[in-house]
Amino acid sequence: MRIRGGRLPIGRNPAGASDEGGSDENAAGEGTAAEGASGEGSSGAGTSGEATSGEGGSGDGGSGDGQAAGGRGSAGTGTLSSPWARGAAALLAGALPALAFPAPGLWWFAYVALVPWLLLIRTAHSPRRAALDGWIGGIGFIIAVHHWLVPSLHVFIVLLAALLGLLWAPWGLLVSRLLGGAPSASRALAAMVVVPSGWLMIELVRSWEGLGGPWGLLGASQWEVAPALRVASVGGVWLVSLLVLAVNTGAALLVADRAARTTAGVLLVVCALSVAAMWAWAPRPTGTGTVRIAVVQPGVVEGPGSVARRFDRGEELTRALEGRGVDLVVWGESSIGAGAWERPETARRLAELSRRVGADLLVNVDARQTDGSGRSGIFKSAVLVGPDGPTGDRYDKMRLVPFGEYVPARSLLGWATSVGKAAGEDRLRGDHQVVMTLPDGARGLRIGPLVCFESAFPDMSRRLVRDGAQVIVAQSATSTFQESWAPAQHASLGALRAAENGRPMVHATLTGISAAYGPRGERVGSPLGTDASAAEVFDLPLARGSTLYGRLGDWPVYGALAALAVLCAVEGLRALRRPAPGPPGPPARTAHGSPGRPGR
């Protein structure tokens, strides 16, 4: 059946667009299809002045879900009416935020990078399409941010991205519900709060170590922006992510709907004022002097005997620090391999270096060892070595890289070792964090070691500072990904951890990028790039006092959970108050017959 004379307005719901669950909010008063027609599954706005009925509409690629069933914007016209073209657009839109991270480092792009994705989901004509747009965009995001893993994981990264991308499917439904159609002022306000909260839940879930850890949190793209670092000192990287998402949501509202522009503009001004308030009034760390910490970066050493030659190069660079008055010398992750650590000569050489330089050495051992509880296996350990040899201070890495240092459910996924560069043997993990105290010669400095991607976990550095660490020290090795974006992304995390806790941080690597940051997240000295084989001394400003994030922890996460809970409660109440459909009326008579005497 065709209904003539009714044209669906682009970007409007034909019916039920309101967040009040059923009221019509056609702002311009445009006419819909003739009363009594469902308008579901329309083939596009204004294509011929006619709309097919819901029973015959193609909906989501022939699914028949229909536009009104989704309750959102129009199904779209042109190339995006094709499911394949729309999927490609979602994949590309999800990948765009990767440009805000190092190495491209377009930090400002983060504030609009999600707008195309939000606008695309907004036009989904059914809940299923909105969820699919979220999922496909999530796949694009994961692959783009982690593309440097391809040489190690090969095709396995596509499977991982598909699994992790599912986290964005509910977010797609959320975006469609709050941004679709013609949002009222109240719905625009809810969108500015709830859409970022939904994204934050995704970041929280995928921050679990078993899912790869908190790499590529959107707030981490702001590591070199001073106002954003102040925000991090109040609510950690979580609050920065919320801010970035709120700006993207506001920008999408400005573009998508004229009626919501005033509300969105006001809310964006509120975001700016909130950042200004945090800049002015949030507690700042108080300086207490400086400490000299040297980083030894031997650079790329390959070929036969590379482990021994890397040790020799590190020894040579450390000797060059003699007379420079350093308080601590830091070597990178796995700077001492199994063969070297098993020889007593290694401890003697390290002790001699400590005496020569006049400072303890923090080295990193990747070898088979026995821990304090009697477990034997391969540990990655930060070990403090003084003039008399190892001091006994040792930290065993607690959070291991999935597939890189262990294979989850190896009995099921052990085949990954034949596909990529997965760990042939699982490392063992430590069971507690350690704060090490340097000798009186270094004024009893207390340092908190982290190993590799542990610097991505906000809670670990916060715990170290709460336990008394004055300097956070991360030892890393990104040589496998030397020519990728990974070294720059990893080094940038130090700025966030420093700003969150009001303590300086050193990021020491084998092959770069090695860097240091002050207690406000500011860069200290010159970083050592991936092409450097050198030792660098950083004069780090020490600080005392605690940040709001240090005191309150992950409160933005709890706030986001509360916002989502309120939304669920409101939607539940609306569903309960919605009147139940009445009993069906008597069958309609037709021109050719009646129920008792059907026409022919």
Coordinates of C-alpha atoms in Angstrom, one line a residue:
M1 CA 0.0 0.0 0.0
R2 CA 1.3 3.5 -0.8
I3 CA 0.5 6.6 1.1
R4 CA 0.7 9.8 -1.0
G5 CA 1.4 13.3 0.1
G6 CA 3.5 12.7 3.2
R7 CA 7.3 13.2 3.2
L8 CA 9.4 12.4 6.2
P9 CA 11.7 15.2 7.3
I10 CA 15.4 14.4 7.2
G11 CA 16.9 13.9 10.7
R12 CA 13.5 13.8 12.4
N13 CA 11.6 10.9 13.8
P14 CA 8.3 10.2 12.1
A15 CA 6.8 9.4 15.4
G16 CA 7.8 8.8 19.0
A17 CA 11.1 10.8 18.7
S18 CA 10.6 12.4 22.1
D19 CA 12.5 11.3 25.2
E20 CA 9.1 11.4 26.8
G21 CA 8.3 8.1 25.1
G22 CA 5.7 8.9 22.5
S23 CA 5.2 12.7 22.0
D24 CA 5.9 14.1 18.6
E25 CA 8.7 16.7 18.5
N26 CA 8.7 17.7 14.9
A27 CA 10.2 21.2 15.7
A28 CA 9.4 22.7 12.3
G29 CA 6.0 21.3 12.2
E30 CA 6.6 19.4 9.0
G31 CA 3.9 16.8 8.1
T32 CA 4.5 13.1 8.4
A33 CA 2.9 10.4 6.4
A34 CA -0.9 10.3 6.4
E35 CA -2.4 9.6 9.8
G36 CA -2.9 5.9 10.3
A37 CA 0.2 4.9 8.3
S38 CA 3.1 3.6 10.4
G39 CA 5.9 5.1 8.4
E40 CA 8.2 2.3 9.5
G41 CA 11.0 1.2 7.3
S42 CA 10.8 4.2 5.0
S43 CA 13.1 4.0 2.0
G44 CA 14.6 7.5 2.6
A45 CA 13.4 11.0 3.2
G46 CA 11.8 12.7 0.3
T47 CA 12.9 10.3 -2.4
S48 CA 9.6 10.3 -4.3
G49 CA 7.1 12.0 -2.0
E50 CA 5.9 8.6 -1.0
A51 CA 6.6 6.3 2.0
T52 CA 6.1 2.6 2.0
S53 CA 4.2 1.1 4.9
G54 CA 6.1 -0.5 7.8
E55 CA 5.1 -4.0 6.6
G56 CA 7.0 -3.7 3.3
G57 CA 9.9 -1.3 4.3
S58 CA 13.4 -2.5 3.9
G59 CA 14.5 -1.1 7.2
D60 CA 18.0 -2.3 8.1
G61 CA 19.1 -3.8 4.9
G62 CA 15.8 -5.6 4.5
S63 CA 15.3 -6.5 8.1
G64 CA 12.1 -4.7 8.4
D65 CA 13.1 -3.2 11.8
G66 CA 11.9 0.1 10.6
Q67 CA 12.5 3.7 11.6
A68 CA 9.9 4.1 14.3
A69 CA 11.1 0.9 15.9
G70 CA 14.5 2.5 16.3
G71 CA 12.9 5.8 17.4
R72 CA 15.9 7.7 15.9
G73 CA 16.8 9.7 12.9
S74 CA 16.2 8.9 9.2
A75 CA 17.6 5.9 7.6
G76 CA 19.9 8.0 5.5
T77 CA 20.2 8.7 1.8
G78 CA 22.9 8.3 -0.9
T79 CA 25.8 6.0 -0.3
L80 CA 25.2 5.5 3.4
S81 CA 21.9 3.7 2.6
S82 CA 24.0 0.7 1.7
P83 CA 24.8 -1.4 4.7
W84 CA 28.3 -2.0 3.4
A85 CA 29.0 1.7 2.8
R86 CA 27.6 2.5 6.2
G87 CA 29.8 -0.2 7.8
A88 CA 32.9 1.2 6.1
A89 CA 32.0 4.7 7.3
A90 CA 31.6 3.4 10.9
L91 CA 35.0 1.6 10.7
L92 CA 36.7 4.8 9.5
A93 CA 34.9 7.1 12.0
G94 CA 35.9 4.8 14.8
A95 CA 39.5 4.9 13.7
L96 CA 39.8 8.7 13.6
P97 CA 40.6 9.3 17.3
A98 CA 43.9 7.4 16.9
L99 CA 45.3 10.6 15.2
A100 CA 45.1 12.4 18.6
F101 CA 47.6 10.1 20.2
P102 CA 51.4 10.1 19.7
A103 CA 53.1 9.8 17.2
P104 CA 50.7 12.0 15.1
G105 CA 50.0 13.9 18.4
L106 CA 47.1 15.9 17.1
W107 CA 45.8 16.4 20.6
W108 CA 43.3 19.1 19.6
F109 CA 41.6 16.7 17.2
A110 CA 40.4 14.5 20.1
Y111 CA 37.8 17.1 20.9
V112 CA 36.0 16.6 17.5
A113 CA 37.3 13.2 16.4
L114 CA 34.2 11.4 17.6
V115 CA 31.7 13.7 16.0
P116 CA 31.4 11.8 12.6
W117 CA 30.9 8.6 14.5
L118 CA 28.2 10.2 16.8
L119 CA 26.4 11.7 13.8
L120 CA 26.5 8.4 12.0
I121 CA 25.0 6.5 14.9
R122 CA 22.4 9.2 15.3
T123 CA 20.9 8.4 11.9
A124 CA 20.5 4.7 12.6
H125 CA 16.9 3.7 11.8
S126 CA 16.8 0.8 14.3
P127 CA 18.4 -0.2 17.5
R128 CA 20.1 -3.1 15.7
R129 CA 21.7 -0.7 13.3
A130 CA 22.8 1.6 16.1
A131 CA 24.5 -1.2 17.9
L132 CA 26.1 -2.4 14.7
D133 CA 27.5 1.1 14.0
G134 CA 28.9 1.1 17.6
W135 CA 30.5 -2.3 17.2
I136 CA 32.1 -1.7 13.8
G137 CA 33.3 1.7 15.0
G138 CA 34.8 0.0 18.1
I139 CA 36.7 -2.4 15.8
G140 CA 38.1 0.5 13.9
F141 CA 39.2 2.2 17.1
I142 CA 40.9 -0.8 18.5
I143 CA 42.8 -1.6 15.3
A144 CA 43.8 2.0 14.7
V145 CA 45.1 2.6 18.3
H146 CA 46.9 -0.8 18.4
H147 CA 47.9 -1.2 14.8
W148 CA 51.6 -1.5 15.8
L149 CA 50.7 -4.9 17.2
V150 CA 50.0 -6.3 13.7
P151 CA 53.6 -7.6 13.2
S152 CA 53.3 -9.6 16.5
L153 CA 49.6 -10.7 16.3
H154 CA 49.0 -10.8 12.6
V155 CA 45.4 -11.7 11.8
F156 CA 44.8 -12.4 15.5
I157 CA 44.4 -8.7 16.1
V158 CA 41.2 -8.7 13.9
L159 CA 39.7 -11.3 16.2
L160 CA 40.7 -9.3 19.3
A161 CA 39.3 -6.1 17.8
A162 CA 36.0 -7.8 17.0
L163 CA 35.7 -9.1 20.6
L164 CA 36.7 -5.8 22.2
G165 CA 34.6 -3.8 19.7
L166 CA 31.5 -5.4 21.2
L167 CA 31.9 -3.1 24.1
W168 CA 30.8 -0.2 21.9
A169 CA 27.5 -1.9 20.8
P170 CA 25.6 -0.8 23.9
W171 CA 27.2 2.6 23.6
G172 CA 25.7 2.8 20.1
L173 CA 22.3 2.2 21.5
L174 CA 22.9 4.9 24.1
V175 CA 24.0 7.4 21.5
S176 CA 21.0 6.6 19.3
R177 CA 18.6 7.0 22.1
L178 CA 19.9 10.3 23.3
L179 CA 21.0 12.0 20.1
G180 CA 18.6 10.6 17.6
G181 CA 15.6 12.6 16.2
A182 CA 15.2 16.1 17.5
P183 CA 16.6 16.1 21.0
S184 CA 14.8 18.3 23.5
A185 CA 16.8 20.5 25.9
S186 CA 16.5 17.9 28.7
R187 CA 17.6 15.1 26.3
A188 CA 20.6 17.2 25.1
L189 CA 21.6 17.7 28.8
A190 CA 21.3 14.0 29.4
A191 CA 23.3 13.2 26.4
M192 CA 26.2 15.5 27.5
V193 CA 26.4 13.5 30.7
V194 CA 25.4 10.0 29.8
V195 CA 27.1 9.5 26.5
P196 CA 30.5 10.3 28.0
S197 CA 29.6 8.1 31.0
G198 CA 28.9 5.2 28.7
W199 CA 32.3 5.6 27.0
L200 CA 34.0 5.7 30.3
M201 CA 32.5 2.3 31.2
I202 CA 34.0 1.0 28.0
E203 CA 37.4 2.3 29.0
L204 CA 37.0 0.9 32.5
V205 CA 36.1 -2.6 31.3
R206 CA 38.9 -2.8 28.7
S207 CA 41.4 -1.6 31.3
W208 CA 41.3 -5.0 32.8
E209 CA 44.7 -6.6 32.3
G210 CA 43.2 -9.7 30.7
L211 CA 41.7 -7.5 27.9
G212 CA 45.0 -5.7 27.2
G213 CA 45.0 -3.0 29.8
P214 CA 44.2 0.7 29.7
W215 CA 46.1 1.5 26.5
G216 CA 44.5 4.2 24.3
L217 CA 42.2 5.8 26.9
L218 CA 41.0 8.9 25.1
G219 CA 42.0 11.2 28.0
A220 CA 45.6 10.0 27.5
S221 CA 45.8 11.9 24.2
Q222 CA 45.9 15.1 26.3
W223 CA 49.3 14.3 28.0
E224 CA 51.0 17.5 26.9
V225 CA 48.1 19.9 27.5
A226 CA 48.6 21.8 30.7
P227 CA 44.9 22.4 31.5
A228 CA 44.1 18.8 30.9
L229 CA 46.9 17.7 33.2
R230 CA 45.3 19.9 35.9
V231 CA 42.1 18.1 35.3
A232 CA 44.0 14.8 35.7
S233 CA 45.2 15.9 39.1
V234 CA 41.5 16.2 40.1
G235 CA 40.0 13.1 38.6
G236 CA 42.8 11.2 36.9
V237 CA 42.7 10.3 33.2
W238 CA 39.1 9.2 33.7
L239 CA 38.0 12.8 34.2
V240 CA 39.9 13.9 31.1
S241 CA 38.2 11.3 29.1
L242 CA 34.8 12.5 30.3
L243 CA 35.7 16.1 29.4
V244 CA 36.8 15.1 25.9
L245 CA 33.7 13.0 25.3
A246 CA 31.4 15.8 26.6
V247 CA 33.0 18.3 24.1
N248 CA 32.5 15.8 21.3
T249 CA 28.9 15.2 22.3
G250 CA 28.2 19.0 22.4
A251 CA 29.8 19.5 19.1
A252 CA 27.7 16.7 17.6
L253 CA 24.6 18.4 18.9
L254 CA 25.6 21.8 17.5
V255 CA 26.0 20.2 14.0
A256 CA 23.0 17.8 14.1
D257 CA 20.0 19.8 15.4
R258 CA 19.2 23.5 15.4
A259 CA 16.9 23.3 18.3
A260 CA 19.6 21.8 20.6
R261 CA 22.3 24.3 19.7
T262 CA 21.5 26.7 22.5
T263 CA 21.6 23.9 25.1
A264 CA 24.8 22.4 23.7
G265 CA 26.5 25.8 23.6
V266 CA 25.6 26.5 27.2
L267 CA 26.9 23.1 28.3
L268 CA 30.2 23.6 26.4
V269 CA 30.6 26.9 28.2
V270 CA 30.0 25.0 31.5
C271 CA 32.8 22.5 30.5
A272 CA 35.2 25.4 29.8
L273 CA 34.4 27.1 33.1
S274 CA 34.8 23.8 35.0
V275 CA 38.3 23.4 33.6
A276 CA 39.1 27.0 34.5
A277 CA 37.9 26.4 38.1
M278 CA 40.1 23.3 38.4
W279 CA 43.0 25.2 37.0
A280 CA 42.5 28.0 39.6
W281 CA 41.5 26.1 42.7
A282 CA 42.7 22.5 42.6
P283 CA 45.6 21.7 45.0
R284 CA 49.0 22.0 43.5
P285 CA 52.1 20.1 44.7
T286 CA 54.6 22.0 46.7
G287 CA 58.3 21.9 45.6
T288 CA 60.8 20.4 48.0
G289 CA 64.1 20.4 46.1
T290 CA 65.5 18.3 43.2
V291 CA 67.0 14.9 42.7
R292 CA 69.4 13.8 39.9
I293 CA 68.3 10.6 38.2
A294 CA 70.2 9.2 35.2
V295 CA 68.7 7.0 32.5
V296 CA 70.9 4.6 30.5
Q297 CA 69.5 3.7 27.1
P298 CA 71.9 1.4 25.2
G299 CA 69.8 1.6 22.0
V300 CA 69.2 -1.1 19.4
V301 CA 71.5 -4.0 19.7
E302 CA 70.8 -7.0 17.5
G303 CA 72.3 -10.2 16.2
P304 CA 74.2 -13.0 18.0
G305 CA 75.2 -12.2 21.5
S306 CA 73.0 -9.2 21.6
V307 CA 72.1 -9.6 25.3
A308 CA 75.7 -9.6 26.4
R309 CA 76.6 -6.7 24.0
R310 CA 73.7 -4.7 25.3
F311 CA 74.9 -5.2 28.9
D312 CA 78.4 -4.1 27.8
R313 CA 77.0 -0.9 26.2
G314 CA 74.9 -0.2 29.3
E315 CA 78.1 -0.6 31.4
E316 CA 80.0 1.8 29.2
L317 CA 77.3 4.5 29.3
T318 CA 77.0 4.2 33.1
R319 CA 80.8 4.7 33.5
A320 CA 80.4 8.0 31.7
L321 CA 78.2 9.3 34.5
E322 CA 81.1 9.3 37.0
G323 CA 81.4 12.7 38.7
R324 CA 78.0 14.0 37.6
G325 CA 76.5 13.7 41.1
V326 CA 73.6 11.5 40.3
D327 CA 71.4 10.0 43.0
L328 CA 70.1 7.0 41.0
V329 CA 70.9 5.3 37.7
V330 CA 68.0 3.5 35.9
W331 CA 68.4 0.8 33.3
G332 CA 65.5 -0.3 31.1
E333 CA 63.3 -3.4 31.1
S334 CA 65.1 -6.7 30.6
S335 CA 68.4 -5.0 30.6
I336 CA 69.9 -8.1 32.2
G337 CA 69.0 -11.5 30.6
A338 CA 69.0 -15.0 32.0
G339 CA 72.6 -15.9 31.1
A340 CA 74.1 -12.7 32.6
W341 CA 72.1 -12.9 35.9
E342 CA 73.2 -16.5 36.5
R343 CA 76.8 -15.5 36.6
P344 CA 78.3 -14.1 39.8
E345 CA 80.5 -11.8 37.7
T346 CA 77.4 -9.8 36.7
A347 CA 76.7 -8.7 40.3
R348 CA 80.3 -7.8 40.8
R349 CA 80.3 -5.6 37.7
L350 CA 77.1 -3.9 38.7
A351 CA 78.5 -3.2 42.2
E352 CA 81.7 -1.8 40.8
L353 CA 79.6 0.6 38.6
S354 CA 77.6 1.7 41.7
R355 CA 80.9 2.5 43.5
R356 CA 82.3 4.3 40.5
V357 CA 79.2 6.5 39.9
G358 CA 78.4 7.0 43.6
A359 CA 74.8 5.9 43.2
D360 CA 72.6 2.8 43.3
L361 CA 71.6 1.2 40.1
L362 CA 68.0 0.1 39.4
V363 CA 68.3 -2.7 36.8
N364 CA 65.7 -5.0 35.4
V365 CA 66.2 -8.8 35.3
D366 CA 64.2 -11.1 32.9
A367 CA 65.3 -14.5 34.1
R368 CA 64.4 -17.6 36.0
Q369 CA 64.4 -16.8 39.7
T370 CA 62.8 -17.8 43.0
D371 CA 60.7 -15.2 44.8
G372 CA 60.2 -14.8 48.6
S373 CA 57.4 -17.3 48.7
G374 CA 59.5 -20.0 47.1
R375 CA 58.0 -19.9 43.6
S376 CA 60.4 -20.6 40.8
G377 CA 60.0 -19.5 37.3
I378 CA 60.6 -16.5 34.9
F379 CA 60.1 -13.2 36.6
K380 CA 60.5 -9.7 35.3
S381 CA 62.1 -7.9 38.3
A382 CA 63.3 -4.4 39.2
V383 CA 66.4 -5.0 41.3
L384 CA 68.3 -2.4 43.2
V385 CA 72.1 -2.8 43.2
G386 CA 74.4 -0.9 45.5
P387 CA 78.2 -0.7 46.1
D388 CA 78.1 -4.1 47.7
G389 CA 75.9 -5.8 45.1
P390 CA 72.1 -6.4 45.1
T391 CA 70.6 -4.7 48.2
G392 CA 67.7 -7.2 48.5
D393 CA 65.1 -4.6 47.2
R394 CA 63.3 -6.3 44.4
Y395 CA 59.9 -5.8 42.7
D396 CA 58.4 -8.5 40.5
K397 CA 56.1 -7.3 37.8
M398 CA 52.5 -7.9 38.7
R399 CA 50.5 -7.1 35.6
L400 CA 51.7 -9.0 32.6
V401 CA 51.1 -8.3 28.9
P402 CA 48.6 -10.8 27.5
F403 CA 50.2 -13.0 24.8
G404 CA 53.5 -11.0 25.1
E405 CA 54.4 -12.4 28.5
Y406 CA 51.8 -15.1 29.0
V407 CA 49.0 -16.7 27.0
P408 CA 45.6 -16.5 28.6
A409 CA 44.0 -20.0 28.8
R410 CA 47.0 -21.5 27.1
S411 CA 45.4 -24.8 26.7
L412 CA 42.8 -23.2 24.4
L413 CA 44.8 -20.3 22.9
G414 CA 48.3 -21.8 22.8
W415 CA 48.1 -21.9 19.0
A416 CA 48.7 -18.2 19.0
T417 CA 52.4 -18.9 19.5
S418 CA 52.5 -20.3 16.0
V419 CA 50.6 -17.3 14.5
G420 CA 52.5 -14.4 16.0
K421 CA 55.2 -13.7 18.6
A422 CA 53.2 -14.9 21.7
A423 CA 55.1 -15.9 24.8
G424 CA 56.5 -19.4 24.6
E425 CA 56.5 -19.7 28.4
D426 CA 54.3 -17.8 30.8
R427 CA 56.1 -15.4 33.1
L428 CA 55.2 -15.4 36.8
R429 CA 53.7 -12.4 38.4
G430 CA 54.5 -10.7 41.7
D431 CA 51.9 -10.3 44.4
H432 CA 52.6 -6.9 45.9
Q433 CA 54.0 -3.5 45.0
V434 CA 57.3 -2.3 46.5
V435 CA 58.7 1.1 47.5
M436 CA 62.5 1.1 47.7
T437 CA 64.5 3.4 49.9
L438 CA 67.9 4.7 48.6
P439 CA 70.9 5.1 50.9
D440 CA 71.5 8.3 52.9
G441 CA 73.8 9.5 50.3
A442 CA 70.7 10.0 48.1
R443 CA 68.9 11.6 51.0
G444 CA 66.9 8.5 51.7
L445 CA 64.9 9.0 48.5
R446 CA 62.0 6.6 48.2
I447 CA 61.2 5.3 44.7
G448 CA 58.3 3.3 43.3
P449 CA 59.2 1.0 40.4
L450 CA 56.8 -0.1 37.6
V451 CA 57.6 -2.4 34.8
C452 CA 56.5 -2.0 31.1
F453 CA 52.8 -1.3 30.6
E454 CA 52.1 -1.1 34.3
S455 CA 52.6 2.7 33.8
A456 CA 49.3 2.6 31.9
F457 CA 47.4 1.6 35.0
P458 CA 46.5 4.7 37.1
D459 CA 45.8 2.7 40.3
M460 CA 49.4 1.3 40.4
S461 CA 51.2 4.7 40.5
R462 CA 48.6 6.0 42.9
R463 CA 49.2 3.1 45.3
L464 CA 53.0 3.7 45.2
V465 CA 52.6 7.4 46.1
R466 CA 50.2 6.5 48.9
D467 CA 52.8 4.1 50.2
G468 CA 55.4 7.0 50.3
A469 CA 57.1 6.9 46.9
Q470 CA 58.7 10.3 46.1
V471 CA 59.6 9.4 42.5
I472 CA 57.8 6.9 40.2
V473 CA 60.2 5.0 38.0
A474 CA 59.0 2.9 35.0
Q475 CA 61.3 0.5 33.2
S476 CA 60.3 -0.4 29.7
A477 CA 61.4 -2.1 26.5
T478 CA 59.6 -1.3 23.3
S479 CA 62.3 -2.5 20.9
T480 CA 59.8 -4.9 19.2
F481 CA 57.8 -1.9 18.0
Q482 CA 60.7 0.4 17.4
E483 CA 59.5 2.0 14.2
S484 CA 55.8 2.4 15.3
W485 CA 53.8 4.8 17.3
A486 CA 54.2 2.6 20.4
P487 CA 57.3 4.1 22.0
A488 CA 55.9 7.7 21.8
Q489 CA 52.5 6.5 23.2
H490 CA 54.2 4.6 26.0
A491 CA 56.5 7.5 27.0
S492 CA 53.6 10.0 27.1
L493 CA 51.8 8.0 29.8
G494 CA 54.4 9.2 32.3
A495 CA 53.1 12.8 32.1
L496 CA 49.6 11.7 33.1
R497 CA 50.9 9.5 36.0
A498 CA 53.0 12.4 37.3
A499 CA 50.2 14.9 37.1
E500 CA 47.6 12.5 38.7
N501 CA 49.8 12.0 41.8
G502 CA 51.8 15.2 42.0
R503 CA 55.1 13.3 41.9
P504 CA 57.8 13.3 39.2
M505 CA 58.2 10.2 37.0
V506 CA 61.0 8.7 35.0
H507 CA 60.4 6.5 32.0
A508 CA 63.5 4.5 31.2
T509 CA 63.8 2.2 28.1
L510 CA 66.3 0.1 26.3
T511 CA 65.8 1.6 22.9
G512 CA 63.7 4.8 23.4
I513 CA 61.7 6.9 24.0
S514 CA 63.1 7.6 27.5
A515 CA 61.7 10.7 29.2
A516 CA 61.1 12.4 32.6
Y517 CA 58.3 14.5 33.9
G518 CA 57.8 16.9 36.8
P519 CA 55.1 16.7 39.5
R520 CA 52.7 18.6 37.3
G521 CA 53.2 16.4 34.3
E522 CA 55.5 18.9 32.7
R523 CA 58.4 17.6 30.6
V524 CA 61.8 17.7 32.3
G525 CA 65.0 17.8 30.2
S526 CA 65.3 16.3 26.7
P527 CA 63.9 12.8 26.0
L528 CA 66.1 10.2 24.4
G529 CA 64.6 9.2 21.0
T530 CA 64.5 5.8 19.4
D531 CA 67.7 6.6 17.5
A532 CA 69.7 7.4 20.6
S533 CA 72.3 5.3 22.4
A534 CA 73.1 7.5 25.4
A535 CA 72.8 8.3 29.1
E536 CA 70.9 11.3 30.1
V537 CA 70.7 13.0 33.5
F538 CA 67.4 14.6 34.6
D539 CA 67.1 17.1 37.5
L540 CA 63.7 16.2 38.8
P541 CA 61.8 18.6 41.0
L542 CA 60.5 16.8 44.1
A543 CA 57.1 17.7 45.6
R544 CA 55.0 17.0 48.7
G545 CA 51.3 17.1 49.3
S546 CA 48.5 15.1 47.6
T547 CA 46.3 15.8 44.6
L548 CA 42.6 15.4 44.7
Y549 CA 42.9 12.3 42.6
G550 CA 45.5 10.9 45.1
R551 CA 43.0 11.5 47.9
L552 CA 39.7 10.5 46.2
G553 CA 40.8 8.0 43.6
D554 CA 38.6 7.0 40.7
W555 CA 35.6 9.1 41.7
P556 CA 34.7 10.0 38.0
V557 CA 34.1 6.3 37.4
Y558 CA 31.6 6.1 40.2
G559 CA 30.0 9.3 39.0
A560 CA 29.6 7.8 35.5
L561 CA 28.1 4.6 37.0
A562 CA 25.6 6.7 39.0
A563 CA 24.6 8.7 35.8
L564 CA 23.9 5.4 33.9
A565 CA 22.0 4.1 36.9
V566 CA 19.8 7.2 36.9
L567 CA 19.1 6.8 33.2
C568 CA 18.1 3.2 33.6
A569 CA 15.8 4.1 36.5
V570 CA 14.1 6.9 34.5
E571 CA 13.6 4.7 31.5
G572 CA 12.2 2.0 33.7
L573 CA 9.7 4.3 35.3
R574 CA 8.6 5.6 31.9
A575 CA 8.1 2.0 30.7
L576 CA 5.9 1.3 33.8
R577 CA 3.9 4.5 33.4
R578 CA 3.3 3.9 29.7
P579 CA -0.4 2.7 29.3
A580 CA -0.8 -0.8 28.2
P581 CA -2.3 -1.3 24.7
G582 CA -6.1 -1.7 24.8
P583 CA -7.9 -4.7 23.5
P584 CA -8.1 -4.9 19.7
G585 CA -11.2 -3.4 18.1
P586 CA -13.8 -5.3 16.0
P587 CA -12.7 -6.2 12.5
A588 CA -13.3 -3.4 10.1
R589 CA -15.9 -3.9 7.5
T590 CA -14.9 -3.6 3.9
A591 CA -16.6 -2.5 0.7
H592 CA -17.1 -6.1 -0.4
G593 CA -18.2 -7.9 2.6
S594 CA -18.2 -8.3 6.4
P595 CA -16.8 -10.8 8.9
G596 CA -19.9 -12.8 8.6
R597 CA -20.0 -12.7 4.8
P598 CA -16.5 -12.2 3.4
G599 CA -16.2 -10.4 0.1
R600 CA -14.9 -12.2 -2.9

